[in-house]
Amino acid sequence: MKIISVVGARPNFMKIAPFIKEIQAYNTQQKANGQEPIAHILVHTGQHYDDRMSKAFFEALEIPEADINLGIGSGTHAEQVGLTMMAFEKVLKAEKPDWVVVLGDVNATLACSVTAKKEHIKVCHIEAGLRSRDMEMPEEINRLVTDRLSDLLLTPDELSIENLRQEGAQDHQVAFVGNIMIDTLETNRTKAEKLIITQILDQNNIEGQTIQFDSTLDFGLVTLHRPSNVDQKEVLEALVRFLIDEVCKDMQLICPVHPRTKKNLQSFGLWEEMLQHPRMIIQLPLGYHELLRLNMDACVMLTDSGGLQEECTILGTPCLTLRWNTERPITLKEHGGASVLVGNNVRRIREEYQITLNENRKPIRPLLWDGKTAGRCLQAILDYKEV
Ligand code: UD1
């Protein structure tokens, strides 16, 4: 069997690492038994290319270097998707795999699933069935198209199975495997625990900032990168004012900054004030273990990232999700999780923020978020039978 797995952007890297380890373990076993191993090719579309957005994760999570890098880089959605399709089509024609495995909801996921189906190659989607029902999110479009085309839909939770059924997916196409990102969290937890927070902050300091972190005091974590939060000046400015004028009165705030957000903070004239504020600690994009370490001790997370919502659920960090909807309802308090949707309206964020100040950590573990998802993913591919 020949499998091509595709990654493109940062959230894909945490998801591919355990899947590749699983293939390696399977192949060792196959060879020991004199059986044929899986031929695996890793394709990186190159959507994320900065060392801190890509290479650092390959190294930290021991992902083998991609066999093929399509070098797509930044661009509009149509540019990224179109260029990826053109380049990936050539790979498929040359390699003729049995399966293309795509993960999550980034542009690589959409582009490569469409290209594979047009080449009559089976597609497996890991993290299938998530729905925000918000068609203004590029990721929702990516999820809908990918799931509609995929032969095998591997879901992180049972709510996602229901979404897929409602859209007409057949039982033989769908398997509930759990959350593959939690495999990565469990594998790396011990290593992350050993990191020292002051060292992390020093190593990832932004030029021009003098860090004044007091490890005896509380801190919160902020990550913002969604276009809906960071692309308009009035929205981003209101959020920054709330963080500086209100949250920083209660605690120190550590903010690893995505390249998109940094660019906008600078062009909206907000960057310098953040950099100079003694309780605001701006960081370069952090490595996997570094962010996990900070999340273990943060007293609150303010984020628009889906992956962090999930990690907060397992770690129990009270999480304010700065979005009006989520494709990951299982992480919400009403489903037993640690996260509350607060959108980007400051009044709403303030209300929920006040509640989290009195909350303790309450880790929960949704069904099959047990660190063994990658094995179930590979087994589902090996067991797949066309009907
Ligand atoms: C992408 C994903 C999003 C995911 C996020 C995680 C899609 C549609 N979006 O959004 O789902 O949550 O990744 O980060 O696929 N840039 C750099 N260096 C890089 C990469 C990007 O400087 O290595 C800058 C560029 O200016 C680029 C901008 O960041 O234009 C946005 O990058 P892009 O890949 O278009 O989308 P993300 O916002 O990162």
mmCIF file of N, CA and C in Angstrom, residues 128-129 131 133 143-144 146-153 155 159-174 384 387:
data_model
loop_
_atom_site.group_PDB
_atom_site.id
_atom_site.type_symbol
_atom_site.label_atom_id
_atom_site.label_comp_id
_atom_site.label_asym_id
_atom_site.label_seq_id
_atom_site.Cartn_x
_atom_site.Cartn_y
_atom_site.Cartn_z
ATOM 1 N N ALA A 128 -12.372 14.651 10.765
ATOM 2 C CA ALA A 128 -13.553 14.884 9.930
ATOM 3 C C ALA A 128 -14.768 15.238 10.796
ATOM 4 N N GLY A 129 -15.736 15.900 10.177
ATOM 5 C CA GLY A 129 -17.055 16.098 10.795
ATOM 6 C C GLY A 129 -17.198 17.316 11.684
ATOM 7 N N ARG A 131 -17.934 21.070 12.517
ATOM 8 C CA ARG A 131 -18.709 22.098 11.807
ATOM 9 C C ARG A 131 -18.927 23.313 12.707
ATOM 10 N N ARG A 133 -20.571 25.907 11.217
ATOM 11 C CA ARG A 133 -21.744 26.454 10.491
ATOM 12 C C ARG A 133 -21.544 27.938 10.164
ATOM 13 N N ARG A 143 -13.462 22.319 5.405
ATOM 14 C CA ARG A 143 -13.978 21.103 6.055
ATOM 15 C C ARG A 143 -15.119 20.483 5.257
ATOM 16 N N LEU A 144 -16.058 21.349 4.799
ATOM 17 C CA LEU A 144 -17.235 20.832 4.083
ATOM 18 C C LEU A 144 -16.837 20.119 2.799
ATOM 19 N N THR A 146 -13.859 18.935 1.879
ATOM 20 C CA THR A 146 -13.011 17.762 2.130
ATOM 21 C C THR A 146 -13.861 16.575 2.595
ATOM 22 N N ASP A 147 -14.776 16.829 3.515
ATOM 23 C CA ASP A 147 -15.587 15.719 4.024
ATOM 24 C C ASP A 147 -16.517 15.153 2.957
ATOM 25 N N ARG A 148 -17.031 16.037 2.112
ATOM 26 C CA ARG A 148 -17.955 15.555 1.071
ATOM 27 C C ARG A 148 -17.232 14.627 0.097
ATOM 28 N N LEU A 149 -15.933 14.876 -0.102
ATOM 29 C CA LEU A 149 -15.179 14.100 -1.086
ATOM 30 C C LEU A 149 -14.482 12.881 -0.494
ATOM 31 N N SER A 150 -14.279 12.880 0.823
ATOM 32 C CA SER A 150 -13.429 11.827 1.409
ATOM 33 C C SER A 150 -14.113 10.465 1.408
ATOM 34 N N ASP A 151 -13.306 9.424 1.180
ATOM 35 C CA ASP A 151 -13.800 8.049 1.235
ATOM 36 C C ASP A 151 -13.873 7.589 2.682
ATOM 37 N N LEU A 152 -12.900 8.024 3.473
ATOM 38 C CA LEU A 152 -12.833 7.597 4.867
ATOM 39 C C LEU A 152 -12.775 8.826 5.761
ATOM 40 N N LEU A 153 -13.752 8.904 6.684
ATOM 41 C CA LEU A 153 -13.911 10.084 7.537
ATOM 42 C C LEU A 153 -13.634 9.679 8.980
ATOM 43 N N THR A 155 -13.293 10.659 12.781
ATOM 44 C CA THR A 155 -13.787 11.778 13.592
ATOM 45 C C THR A 155 -13.181 11.795 15.004
ATOM 46 N N LEU A 159 -20.123 13.872 18.263
ATOM 47 C CA LEU A 159 -20.932 14.949 17.681
ATOM 48 C C LEU A 159 -20.602 15.085 16.184
ATOM 49 N N SER A 160 -19.348 14.855 15.849
ATOM 50 C CA SER A 160 -18.914 14.965 14.451
ATOM 51 C C SER A 160 -19.515 13.855 13.593
ATOM 52 N N ILE A 161 -19.695 12.684 14.184
ATOM 53 C CA ILE A 161 -20.327 11.582 13.433
ATOM 54 C C ILE A 161 -21.739 11.994 13.050
ATOM 55 N N GLU A 162 -22.420 12.616 13.999
ATOM 56 C CA GLU A 162 -23.797 13.046 13.753
ATOM 57 C C GLU A 162 -23.842 14.058 12.609
ATOM 58 N N ASN A 163 -22.895 15.023 12.621
ATOM 59 C CA ASN A 163 -22.840 16.005 11.526
ATOM 60 C C ASN A 163 -22.691 15.307 10.182
ATOM 61 N N LEU A 164 -21.810 14.330 10.128
ATOM 62 C CA LEU A 164 -21.537 13.644 8.852
ATOM 63 C C LEU A 164 -22.757 12.844 8.397
ATOM 64 N N ARG A 165 -23.420 12.196 9.354
ATOM 65 C CA ARG A 165 -24.626 11.411 9.008
ATOM 66 C C ARG A 165 -25.694 12.323 8.406
ATOM 67 N N GLN A 166 -25.862 13.498 9.062
ATOM 68 C CA GLN A 166 -26.886 14.434 8.573
ATOM 69 C C GLN A 166 -26.582 14.898 7.150
ATOM 70 N N GLU A 167 -25.307 14.905 6.792
ATOM 71 C CA GLU A 167 -24.923 15.337 5.447
ATOM 72 C C GLU A 167 -24.872 14.170 4.472
ATOM 73 N N GLY A 168 -25.257 12.989 4.919
ATOM 74 C CA GLY A 168 -25.392 11.872 3.985
ATOM 75 C C GLY A 168 -24.225 10.903 3.936
ATOM 76 N N ALA A 169 -23.246 11.048 4.849
ATOM 77 C CA ALA A 169 -22.136 10.088 4.843
ATOM 78 C C ALA A 169 -22.672 8.694 5.207
ATOM 79 N N GLN A 170 -22.102 7.664 4.589
ATOM 80 C CA GLN A 170 -22.538 6.294 4.842
ATOM 81 C C GLN A 170 -21.741 5.707 6.012
ATOM 82 N N ASP A 171 -22.364 4.746 6.711
ATOM 83 C CA ASP A 171 -21.714 4.186 7.909
ATOM 84 C C ASP A 171 -20.311 3.650 7.625
ATOM 85 N N HIS A 172 -20.129 2.969 6.475
ATOM 86 C CA HIS A 172 -18.831 2.337 6.220
ATOM 87 C C HIS A 172 -17.719 3.362 5.978
ATOM 88 N N GLN A 173 -18.126 4.636 5.749
ATOM 89 C CA GLN A 173 -17.114 5.670 5.491
ATOM 90 C C GLN A 173 -16.603 6.306 6.779
ATOM 91 N N VAL A 174 -17.350 6.136 7.872
ATOM 92 C CA VAL A 174 -17.094 6.931 9.074
ATOM 93 C C VAL A 174 -16.548 6.061 10.204
ATOM 94 N N TYR A 384 -10.219 -0.639 5.540
ATOM 95 C CA TYR A 384 -11.247 -0.038 4.679
ATOM 96 C C TYR A 384 -11.638 -0.968 3.531
ATOM 97 N N VAL A 387 -17.543 -0.271 -0.764
ATOM 98 C CA VAL A 387 -18.841 -0.969 -0.835
ATOM 99 C C VAL A 387 -19.389 -0.827 -2.243
#
